[in-house]
Amino acid sequence: MVILALVSKAFTKEDVVDQPVVVPSRAPLPAGVVNYVTSRGLALLREESATLEKERAELEQVFDAEERARRLAIVAARLGELAGRIGSAVVVDPGGGATDQVRFGATVTVRALEGAHAGQDRRYTIVGVDEASAADGRIAFVSPLARAVLGRRVGESVSMVSGRREEELEIVAVEYAPAR
């Protein structure tokens, strides 16, 4: 999380300090881990950067100097973090290689082998940290599930520990979308 302290000397009392501007950080990339992204993920990062640049230009029109400074600080912090992610991105093309083996960019279907969800299938696409969205079925390559299935093949079973529970899963399908 980035915290920026903005204090305007104009119209302030000596004993009053403006609240710091808090900018939520992007999803963390573990130290020493390469920032792998899909081509879609890199395009989304660049699109987000372009949107923020446009927003920054529009903020120049904000009349209230204090509000303009606060909002510009937020945009600048977000752009800085985003520039770091784009600059460190390594695009991985999942094409080629065995199509029955789980690699970065794969859409993998797993089946629960035991417990309340036994026999139920779930589908996930393994993507970069910034592109991950569990609600949309996209999981980061550093997530426990992705780490459990990466390198495995259709028909193999894996154990995944999530929180305090362990789950036994079978890999039932692996698909790769054509490169765009």
mmCIF file with all atom_site columns, C-alpha atoms in Angstrom:
data_model
loop_
_atom_site.group_PDB
_atom_site.id
_atom_site.type_symbol
_atom_site.label_atom_id
_atom_site.label_alt_id
_atom_site.label_comp_id
_atom_site.label_asym_id
_atom_site.label_entity_id
_atom_site.label_seq_id
_atom_site.pdbx_PDB_ins_code
_atom_site.Cartn_x
_atom_site.Cartn_y
_atom_site.Cartn_z
_atom_site.occupancy
_atom_site.B_iso_or_equiv
_atom_site.pdbx_formal_charge
_atom_site.auth_seq_id
_atom_site.auth_comp_id
_atom_site.auth_asym_id
_atom_site.auth_atom_id
_atom_site.pdbx_PDB_model_num
ATOM 1   C CA . MET A 1 1   ? 0.000   0.000   0.000   1.00 0.00 ? 1   MET A CA 1
ATOM 2   C CA . VAL A 1 2   ? 1.284   3.433   -0.906  1.00 0.00 ? 2   VAL A CA 1
ATOM 3   C CA . ILE A 1 3   ? 0.572   6.263   1.513   1.00 0.00 ? 3   ILE A CA 1
ATOM 4   C CA . LEU A 1 4   ? 1.116   9.788   0.315   1.00 0.00 ? 4   LEU A CA 1
ATOM 5   C CA . ALA A 1 5   ? 0.952   12.690  2.732   1.00 0.00 ? 5   ALA A CA 1
ATOM 6   C CA . LEU A 1 6   ? -0.316  15.826  1.091   1.00 0.00 ? 6   LEU A CA 1
ATOM 7   C CA . VAL A 1 7   ? -0.235  18.942  3.179   1.00 0.00 ? 7   VAL A CA 1
ATOM 8   C CA . SER A 1 8   ? -1.285  22.227  1.683   1.00 0.00 ? 8   SER A CA 1
ATOM 9   C CA . LYS A 1 9   ? 0.065   25.211  3.587   1.00 0.00 ? 9   LYS A CA 1
ATOM 10  C CA . ALA A 1 10  ? -2.575  27.511  2.152   1.00 0.00 ? 10  ALA A CA 1
ATOM 11  C CA . PHE A 1 11  ? -5.721  27.767  4.267   1.00 0.00 ? 11  PHE A CA 1
ATOM 12  C CA . THR A 1 12  ? -4.467  25.392  6.967   1.00 0.00 ? 12  THR A CA 1
ATOM 13  C CA . LYS A 1 13  ? -3.992  25.876  10.663  1.00 0.00 ? 13  LYS A CA 1
ATOM 14  C CA . GLU A 1 14  ? -0.692  24.854  12.196  1.00 0.00 ? 14  GLU A CA 1
ATOM 15  C CA . ASP A 1 15  ? -2.321  22.131  14.318  1.00 0.00 ? 15  ASP A CA 1
ATOM 16  C CA . VAL A 1 16  ? -4.342  20.576  11.440  1.00 0.00 ? 16  VAL A CA 1
ATOM 17  C CA . VAL A 1 17  ? -2.739  18.009  9.142   1.00 0.00 ? 17  VAL A CA 1
ATOM 18  C CA . ASP A 1 18  ? -4.496  16.666  6.061   1.00 0.00 ? 18  ASP A CA 1
ATOM 19  C CA . GLN A 1 19  ? -5.302  12.975  6.029   1.00 0.00 ? 19  GLN A CA 1
ATOM 20  C CA . PRO A 1 20  ? -2.787  10.912  4.060   1.00 0.00 ? 20  PRO A CA 1
ATOM 21  C CA . VAL A 1 21  ? -3.852  9.645   0.669   1.00 0.00 ? 21  VAL A CA 1
ATOM 22  C CA . VAL A 1 22  ? -3.987  5.849   0.727   1.00 0.00 ? 22  VAL A CA 1
ATOM 23  C CA . VAL A 1 23  ? -3.511  4.055   -2.583  1.00 0.00 ? 23  VAL A CA 1
ATOM 24  C CA . PRO A 1 24  ? -4.273  0.315   -2.489  1.00 0.00 ? 24  PRO A CA 1
ATOM 25  C CA . SER A 1 25  ? -1.348  -1.714  -3.806  1.00 0.00 ? 25  SER A CA 1
ATOM 26  C CA . ARG A 1 26  ? -1.619  -4.105  -6.702  1.00 0.00 ? 26  ARG A CA 1
ATOM 27  C CA . ALA A 1 27  ? -1.736  -7.825  -5.948  1.00 0.00 ? 27  ALA A CA 1
ATOM 28  C CA . PRO A 1 28  ? 1.707   -8.713  -4.628  1.00 0.00 ? 28  PRO A CA 1
ATOM 29  C CA . LEU A 1 29  ? 4.227   -10.583 -6.729  1.00 0.00 ? 29  LEU A CA 1
ATOM 30  C CA . PRO A 1 30  ? 6.369   -12.713 -4.397  1.00 0.00 ? 30  PRO A CA 1
ATOM 31  C CA . ALA A 1 31  ? 9.990   -11.597 -4.096  1.00 0.00 ? 31  ALA A CA 1
ATOM 32  C CA . GLY A 1 32  ? 12.231  -13.203 -6.673  1.00 0.00 ? 32  GLY A CA 1
ATOM 33  C CA . VAL A 1 33  ? 9.328   -14.430 -8.808  1.00 0.00 ? 33  VAL A CA 1
ATOM 34  C CA . VAL A 1 34  ? 9.325   -13.506 -12.488 1.00 0.00 ? 34  VAL A CA 1
ATOM 35  C CA . ASN A 1 35  ? 6.302   -11.415 -13.527 1.00 0.00 ? 35  ASN A CA 1
ATOM 36  C CA . TYR A 1 36  ? 4.843   -13.852 -16.063 1.00 0.00 ? 36  TYR A CA 1
ATOM 37  C CA . VAL A 1 37  ? 1.843   -12.536 -17.995 1.00 0.00 ? 37  VAL A CA 1
ATOM 38  C CA . THR A 1 38  ? -0.346  -13.711 -20.834 1.00 0.00 ? 38  THR A CA 1
ATOM 39  C CA . SER A 1 39  ? -0.531  -11.522 -23.932 1.00 0.00 ? 39  SER A CA 1
ATOM 40  C CA . ARG A 1 40  ? -4.076  -10.656 -22.798 1.00 0.00 ? 40  ARG A CA 1
ATOM 41  C CA . GLY A 1 41  ? -2.737  -9.695  -19.362 1.00 0.00 ? 41  GLY A CA 1
ATOM 42  C CA . LEU A 1 42  ? -0.095  -7.382  -20.828 1.00 0.00 ? 42  LEU A CA 1
ATOM 43  C CA . ALA A 1 43  ? -2.705  -5.754  -23.070 1.00 0.00 ? 43  ALA A CA 1
ATOM 44  C CA . LEU A 1 44  ? -4.903  -5.154  -20.011 1.00 0.00 ? 44  LEU A CA 1
ATOM 45  C CA . LEU A 1 45  ? -1.995  -3.562  -18.119 1.00 0.00 ? 45  LEU A CA 1
ATOM 46  C CA . ARG A 1 46  ? -1.248  -1.257  -21.051 1.00 0.00 ? 46  ARG A CA 1
ATOM 47  C CA . GLU A 1 47  ? -4.941  -0.364  -21.380 1.00 0.00 ? 47  GLU A CA 1
ATOM 48  C CA . GLU A 1 48  ? -5.087  0.476   -17.674 1.00 0.00 ? 48  GLU A CA 1
ATOM 49  C CA . SER A 1 49  ? -2.005  2.687   -18.072 1.00 0.00 ? 49  SER A CA 1
ATOM 50  C CA . ALA A 1 50  ? -3.551  4.535   -21.014 1.00 0.00 ? 50  ALA A CA 1
ATOM 51  C CA . THR A 1 51  ? -6.758  5.083   -19.035 1.00 0.00 ? 51  THR A CA 1
ATOM 52  C CA . LEU A 1 52  ? -4.787  6.485   -16.094 1.00 0.00 ? 52  LEU A CA 1
ATOM 53  C CA . GLU A 1 53  ? -2.811  8.803   -18.389 1.00 0.00 ? 53  GLU A CA 1
ATOM 54  C CA . LYS A 1 54  ? -6.094  10.111  -19.786 1.00 0.00 ? 54  LYS A CA 1
ATOM 55  C CA . GLU A 1 55  ? -7.432  10.551  -16.250 1.00 0.00 ? 55  GLU A CA 1
ATOM 56  C CA . ARG A 1 56  ? -4.287  12.462  -15.269 1.00 0.00 ? 56  ARG A CA 1
ATOM 57  C CA . ALA A 1 57  ? -4.762  14.864  -18.195 1.00 0.00 ? 57  ALA A CA 1
ATOM 58  C CA . GLU A 1 58  ? -8.403  15.418  -17.253 1.00 0.00 ? 58  GLU A CA 1
ATOM 59  C CA . LEU A 1 59  ? -7.438  16.157  -13.646 1.00 0.00 ? 59  LEU A CA 1
ATOM 60  C CA . GLU A 1 60  ? -5.585  19.266  -14.769 1.00 0.00 ? 60  GLU A CA 1
ATOM 61  C CA . GLN A 1 61  ? -9.044  20.793  -15.230 1.00 0.00 ? 61  GLN A CA 1
ATOM 62  C CA . VAL A 1 62  ? -10.087 20.284  -11.581 1.00 0.00 ? 62  VAL A CA 1
ATOM 63  C CA . PHE A 1 63  ? -10.530 23.758  -10.076 1.00 0.00 ? 63  PHE A CA 1
ATOM 64  C CA . ASP A 1 64  ? -9.909  22.904  -6.414  1.00 0.00 ? 64  ASP A CA 1
ATOM 65  C CA . ALA A 1 65  ? -6.103  22.808  -6.132  1.00 0.00 ? 65  ALA A CA 1
ATOM 66  C CA . GLU A 1 66  ? -6.115  20.606  -3.030  1.00 0.00 ? 66  GLU A CA 1
ATOM 67  C CA . GLU A 1 67  ? -8.470  18.055  -4.578  1.00 0.00 ? 67  GLU A CA 1
ATOM 68  C CA . ARG A 1 68  ? -6.500  18.132  -7.846  1.00 0.00 ? 68  ARG A CA 1
ATOM 69  C CA . ALA A 1 69  ? -3.235  17.507  -5.963  1.00 0.00 ? 69  ALA A CA 1
ATOM 70  C CA . ARG A 1 70  ? -4.778  14.653  -3.976  1.00 0.00 ? 70  ARG A CA 1
ATOM 71  C CA . ARG A 1 71  ? -6.207  12.945  -7.054  1.00 0.00 ? 71  ARG A CA 1
ATOM 72  C CA . LEU A 1 72  ? -3.043  13.514  -9.111  1.00 0.00 ? 72  LEU A CA 1
ATOM 73  C CA . ALA A 1 73  ? -0.995  11.907  -6.329  1.00 0.00 ? 73  ALA A CA 1
ATOM 74  C CA . ILE A 1 74  ? -3.224  8.826   -6.432  1.00 0.00 ? 74  ILE A CA 1
ATOM 75  C CA . VAL A 1 75  ? -2.975  8.549   -10.222 1.00 0.00 ? 75  VAL A CA 1
ATOM 76  C CA . ALA A 1 76  ? 0.812   9.082   -10.143 1.00 0.00 ? 76  ALA A CA 1
ATOM 77  C CA . ALA A 1 77  ? 1.255   6.347   -7.524  1.00 0.00 ? 77  ALA A CA 1
ATOM 78  C CA . ARG A 1 78  ? -0.913  3.930   -9.513  1.00 0.00 ? 78  ARG A CA 1
ATOM 79  C CA . LEU A 1 79  ? 0.956   4.763   -12.736 1.00 0.00 ? 79  LEU A CA 1
ATOM 80  C CA . GLY A 1 80  ? 4.309   4.225   -11.036 1.00 0.00 ? 80  GLY A CA 1
ATOM 81  C CA . GLU A 1 81  ? 3.332   0.812   -9.752  1.00 0.00 ? 81  GLU A CA 1
ATOM 82  C CA . LEU A 1 82  ? 1.813   -0.084  -13.103 1.00 0.00 ? 82  LEU A CA 1
ATOM 83  C CA . ALA A 1 83  ? 4.930   1.015   -15.001 1.00 0.00 ? 83  ALA A CA 1
ATOM 84  C CA . GLY A 1 84  ? 6.971   -1.342  -12.824 1.00 0.00 ? 84  GLY A CA 1
ATOM 85  C CA . ARG A 1 85  ? 4.664   -4.248  -13.618 1.00 0.00 ? 85  ARG A CA 1
ATOM 86  C CA . ILE A 1 86  ? 4.667   -3.541  -17.354 1.00 0.00 ? 86  ILE A CA 1
ATOM 87  C CA . GLY A 1 87  ? 8.441   -3.101  -17.358 1.00 0.00 ? 87  GLY A CA 1
ATOM 88  C CA . SER A 1 88  ? 9.032   -6.403  -15.590 1.00 0.00 ? 88  SER A CA 1
ATOM 89  C CA . ALA A 1 89  ? 6.417   -8.388  -17.546 1.00 0.00 ? 89  ALA A CA 1
ATOM 90  C CA . VAL A 1 90  ? 7.528   -11.539 -19.336 1.00 0.00 ? 90  VAL A CA 1
ATOM 91  C CA . VAL A 1 91  ? 4.918   -12.668 -21.847 1.00 0.00 ? 91  VAL A CA 1
ATOM 92  C CA . VAL A 1 92  ? 4.480   -16.432 -21.952 1.00 0.00 ? 92  VAL A CA 1
ATOM 93  C CA . ASP A 1 93  ? 3.010   -18.050 -25.043 1.00 0.00 ? 93  ASP A CA 1
ATOM 94  C CA . PRO A 1 94  ? 1.433   -21.304 -23.878 1.00 0.00 ? 94  PRO A CA 1
ATOM 95  C CA . GLY A 1 95  ? 1.439   -22.694 -27.426 1.00 0.00 ? 95  GLY A CA 1
ATOM 96  C CA . GLY A 1 96  ? 3.626   -25.657 -28.322 1.00 0.00 ? 96  GLY A CA 1
ATOM 97  C CA . GLY A 1 97  ? 4.555   -28.571 -26.123 1.00 0.00 ? 97  GLY A CA 1
ATOM 98  C CA . ALA A 1 98  ? 2.298   -31.261 -24.730 1.00 0.00 ? 98  ALA A CA 1
ATOM 99  C CA . THR A 1 99  ? -1.360  -30.225 -24.752 1.00 0.00 ? 99  THR A CA 1
ATOM 100 C CA . ASP A 1 100 ? -2.201  -32.639 -21.933 1.00 0.00 ? 100 ASP A CA 1
ATOM 101 C CA . GLN A 1 101 ? 0.240   -31.005 -19.504 1.00 0.00 ? 101 GLN A CA 1
ATOM 102 C CA . VAL A 1 102 ? -0.657  -28.014 -17.330 1.00 0.00 ? 102 VAL A CA 1
ATOM 103 C CA . ARG A 1 103 ? 1.488   -24.952 -18.037 1.00 0.00 ? 103 ARG A CA 1
ATOM 104 C CA . PHE A 1 104 ? 1.093   -21.210 -17.641 1.00 0.00 ? 104 PHE A CA 1
ATOM 105 C CA . GLY A 1 105 ? -1.864  -20.049 -19.745 1.00 0.00 ? 105 GLY A CA 1
ATOM 106 C CA . ALA A 1 106 ? -3.663  -23.399 -19.593 1.00 0.00 ? 106 ALA A CA 1
ATOM 107 C CA . THR A 1 107 ? -7.328  -23.751 -18.822 1.00 0.00 ? 107 THR A CA 1
ATOM 108 C CA . VAL A 1 108 ? -7.465  -26.763 -16.562 1.00 0.00 ? 108 VAL A CA 1
ATOM 109 C CA . THR A 1 109 ? -10.496 -28.698 -15.377 1.00 0.00 ? 109 THR A CA 1
ATOM 110 C CA . VAL A 1 110 ? -10.117 -30.442 -12.034 1.00 0.00 ? 110 VAL A CA 1
ATOM 111 C CA . ARG A 1 111 ? -12.507 -32.843 -10.303 1.00 0.00 ? 111 ARG A CA 1
ATOM 112 C CA . ALA A 1 112 ? -12.810 -33.124 -6.531  1.00 0.00 ? 112 ALA A CA 1
ATOM 113 C CA . LEU A 1 113 ? -12.174 -36.732 -5.523  1.00 0.00 ? 113 LEU A CA 1
ATOM 114 C CA . GLU A 1 114 ? -13.518 -36.626 -1.974  1.00 0.00 ? 114 GLU A CA 1
ATOM 115 C CA . GLY A 1 115 ? -15.535 -34.618 0.494   1.00 0.00 ? 115 GLY A CA 1
ATOM 116 C CA . ALA A 1 116 ? -18.700 -32.599 0.027   1.00 0.00 ? 116 ALA A CA 1
ATOM 117 C CA . HIS A 1 117 ? -17.722 -31.635 -3.524  1.00 0.00 ? 117 HIS A CA 1
ATOM 118 C CA . ALA A 1 118 ? -16.662 -35.109 -4.708  1.00 0.00 ? 118 ALA A CA 1
ATOM 119 C CA . GLY A 1 119 ? -17.302 -35.557 -8.415  1.00 0.00 ? 119 GLY A CA 1
ATOM 120 C CA . GLN A 1 120 ? -17.736 -31.844 -9.094  1.00 0.00 ? 120 GLN A CA 1
ATOM 121 C CA . ASP A 1 121 ? -15.636 -30.256 -11.826 1.00 0.00 ? 121 ASP A CA 1
ATOM 122 C CA . ARG A 1 122 ? -14.121 -26.776 -11.651 1.00 0.00 ? 122 ARG A CA 1
ATOM 123 C CA . ARG A 1 123 ? -12.370 -24.895 -14.461 1.00 0.00 ? 123 ARG A CA 1
ATOM 124 C CA . TYR A 1 124 ? -9.538  -22.415 -14.049 1.00 0.00 ? 124 TYR A CA 1
ATOM 125 C CA . THR A 1 125 ? -7.172  -20.575 -16.364 1.00 0.00 ? 125 THR A CA 1
ATOM 126 C CA . ILE A 1 126 ? -3.660  -20.033 -15.019 1.00 0.00 ? 126 ILE A CA 1
ATOM 127 C CA . VAL A 1 127 ? -2.607  -16.425 -15.597 1.00 0.00 ? 127 VAL A CA 1
ATOM 128 C CA . GLY A 1 128 ? -0.351  -13.672 -14.272 1.00 0.00 ? 128 GLY A CA 1
ATOM 129 C CA . VAL A 1 129 ? -0.871  -12.041 -10.889 1.00 0.00 ? 129 VAL A CA 1
ATOM 130 C CA . ASP A 1 130 ? -2.463  -8.867  -12.271 1.00 0.00 ? 130 ASP A CA 1
ATOM 131 C CA . GLU A 1 131 ? -4.885  -10.762 -14.486 1.00 0.00 ? 131 GLU A CA 1
ATOM 132 C CA . ALA A 1 132 ? -6.135  -13.139 -11.786 1.00 0.00 ? 132 ALA A CA 1
ATOM 133 C CA . SER A 1 133 ? -9.806  -13.027 -10.841 1.00 0.00 ? 133 SER A CA 1
ATOM 134 C CA . ALA A 1 134 ? -11.176 -16.007 -8.930  1.00 0.00 ? 134 ALA A CA 1
ATOM 135 C CA . ALA A 1 135 ? -14.741 -14.890 -9.723  1.00 0.00 ? 135 ALA A CA 1
ATOM 136 C CA . ASP A 1 136 ? -13.915 -15.200 -13.436 1.00 0.00 ? 136 ASP A CA 1
ATOM 137 C CA . GLY A 1 137 ? -12.043 -18.507 -13.080 1.00 0.00 ? 137 GLY A CA 1
ATOM 138 C CA . ARG A 1 138 ? -8.576  -16.985 -13.617 1.00 0.00 ? 138 ARG A CA 1
ATOM 139 C CA . ILE A 1 139 ? -6.022  -17.906 -10.965 1.00 0.00 ? 139 ILE A CA 1
ATOM 140 C CA . ALA A 1 140 ? -2.511  -16.563 -10.494 1.00 0.00 ? 140 ALA A CA 1
ATOM 141 C CA . PHE A 1 141 ? 0.330   -18.930 -11.288 1.00 0.00 ? 141 PHE A CA 1
ATOM 142 C CA . VAL A 1 142 ? 1.595   -18.435 -7.716  1.00 0.00 ? 142 VAL A CA 1
ATOM 143 C CA . SER A 1 143 ? -1.709  -19.542 -6.120  1.00 0.00 ? 143 SER A CA 1
ATOM 144 C CA . PRO A 1 144 ? -1.831  -22.839 -4.186  1.00 0.00 ? 144 PRO A CA 1
ATOM 145 C CA . LEU A 1 145 ? -4.054  -24.495 -6.795  1.00 0.00 ? 145 LEU A CA 1
ATOM 146 C CA . ALA A 1 146 ? -1.894  -23.399 -9.726  1.00 0.00 ? 146 ALA A CA 1
ATOM 147 C CA . ARG A 1 147 ? 1.274   -24.559 -7.954  1.00 0.00 ? 147 ARG A CA 1
ATOM 148 C CA . ALA A 1 148 ? -0.375  -27.941 -7.298  1.00 0.00 ? 148 ALA A CA 1
ATOM 149 C CA . VAL A 1 149 ? -1.336  -28.570 -10.938 1.00 0.00 ? 149 VAL A CA 1
ATOM 150 C CA . LEU A 1 150 ? 1.496   -26.934 -12.919 1.00 0.00 ? 150 LEU A CA 1
ATOM 151 C CA . GLY A 1 151 ? 3.555   -29.572 -14.722 1.00 0.00 ? 151 GLY A CA 1
ATOM 152 C CA . ARG A 1 152 ? 0.952   -32.295 -14.157 1.00 0.00 ? 152 ARG A CA 1
ATOM 153 C CA . ARG A 1 153 ? -0.925  -34.179 -16.861 1.00 0.00 ? 153 ARG A CA 1
ATOM 154 C CA . VAL A 1 154 ? -4.508  -35.225 -17.544 1.00 0.00 ? 154 VAL A CA 1
ATOM 155 C CA . GLY A 1 155 ? -5.424  -38.175 -15.333 1.00 0.00 ? 155 GLY A CA 1
ATOM 156 C CA . GLU A 1 156 ? -3.019  -37.291 -12.528 1.00 0.00 ? 156 GLU A CA 1
ATOM 157 C CA . SER A 1 157 ? -4.228  -36.594 -9.025  1.00 0.00 ? 157 SER A CA 1
ATOM 158 C CA . VAL A 1 158 ? -2.855  -33.814 -6.863  1.00 0.00 ? 158 VAL A CA 1
ATOM 159 C CA . SER A 1 159 ? -3.247  -32.778 -3.250  1.00 0.00 ? 159 SER A CA 1
ATOM 160 C CA . MET A 1 160 ? -3.841  -29.134 -2.630  1.00 0.00 ? 160 MET A CA 1
ATOM 161 C CA . VAL A 1 161 ? -3.679  -27.501 0.760   1.00 0.00 ? 161 VAL A CA 1
ATOM 162 C CA . SER A 1 162 ? -5.795  -24.396 1.072   1.00 0.00 ? 162 SER A CA 1
ATOM 163 C CA . GLY A 1 163 ? -6.132  -22.839 4.470   1.00 0.00 ? 163 GLY A CA 1
ATOM 164 C CA . ARG A 1 164 ? -6.582  -25.657 6.940   1.00 0.00 ? 164 ARG A CA 1
ATOM 165 C CA . ARG A 1 165 ? -8.049  -28.185 4.563   1.00 0.00 ? 165 ARG A CA 1
ATOM 166 C CA . GLU A 1 166 ? -6.438  -30.537 2.107   1.00 0.00 ? 166 GLU A CA 1
ATOM 167 C CA . GLU A 1 167 ? -8.240  -31.451 -1.074  1.00 0.00 ? 167 GLU A CA 1
ATOM 168 C CA . GLU A 1 168 ? -7.567  -34.284 -3.500  1.00 0.00 ? 168 GLU A CA 1
ATOM 169 C CA . LEU A 1 169 ? -8.149  -33.301 -7.134  1.00 0.00 ? 169 LEU A CA 1
ATOM 170 C CA . GLU A 1 170 ? -7.898  -35.104 -10.458 1.00 0.00 ? 170 GLU A CA 1
ATOM 171 C CA . ILE A 1 171 ? -6.889  -33.247 -13.605 1.00 0.00 ? 171 ILE A CA 1
ATOM 172 C CA . VAL A 1 172 ? -9.563  -34.138 -16.168 1.00 0.00 ? 172 VAL A CA 1
ATOM 173 C CA . ALA A 1 173 ? -8.810  -31.694 -19.019 1.00 0.00 ? 173 ALA A CA 1
ATOM 174 C CA . VAL A 1 174 ? -6.188  -29.208 -20.189 1.00 0.00 ? 174 VAL A CA 1
ATOM 175 C CA . GLU A 1 175 ? -6.857  -26.706 -22.963 1.00 0.00 ? 175 GLU A CA 1
ATOM 176 C CA . TYR A 1 176 ? -4.879  -23.920 -24.564 1.00 0.00 ? 176 TYR A CA 1
ATOM 177 C CA . ALA A 1 177 ? -6.484  -21.027 -26.378 1.00 0.00 ? 177 ALA A CA 1
ATOM 178 C CA . PRO A 1 178 ? -4.880  -20.008 -29.657 1.00 0.00 ? 178 PRO A CA 1
ATOM 179 C CA . ALA A 1 179 ? -2.430  -17.104 -29.252 1.00 0.00 ? 179 ALA A CA 1
ATOM 180 C CA . ARG A 1 180 ? -3.940  -13.692 -30.000 1.00 0.00 ? 180 ARG A CA 1
#
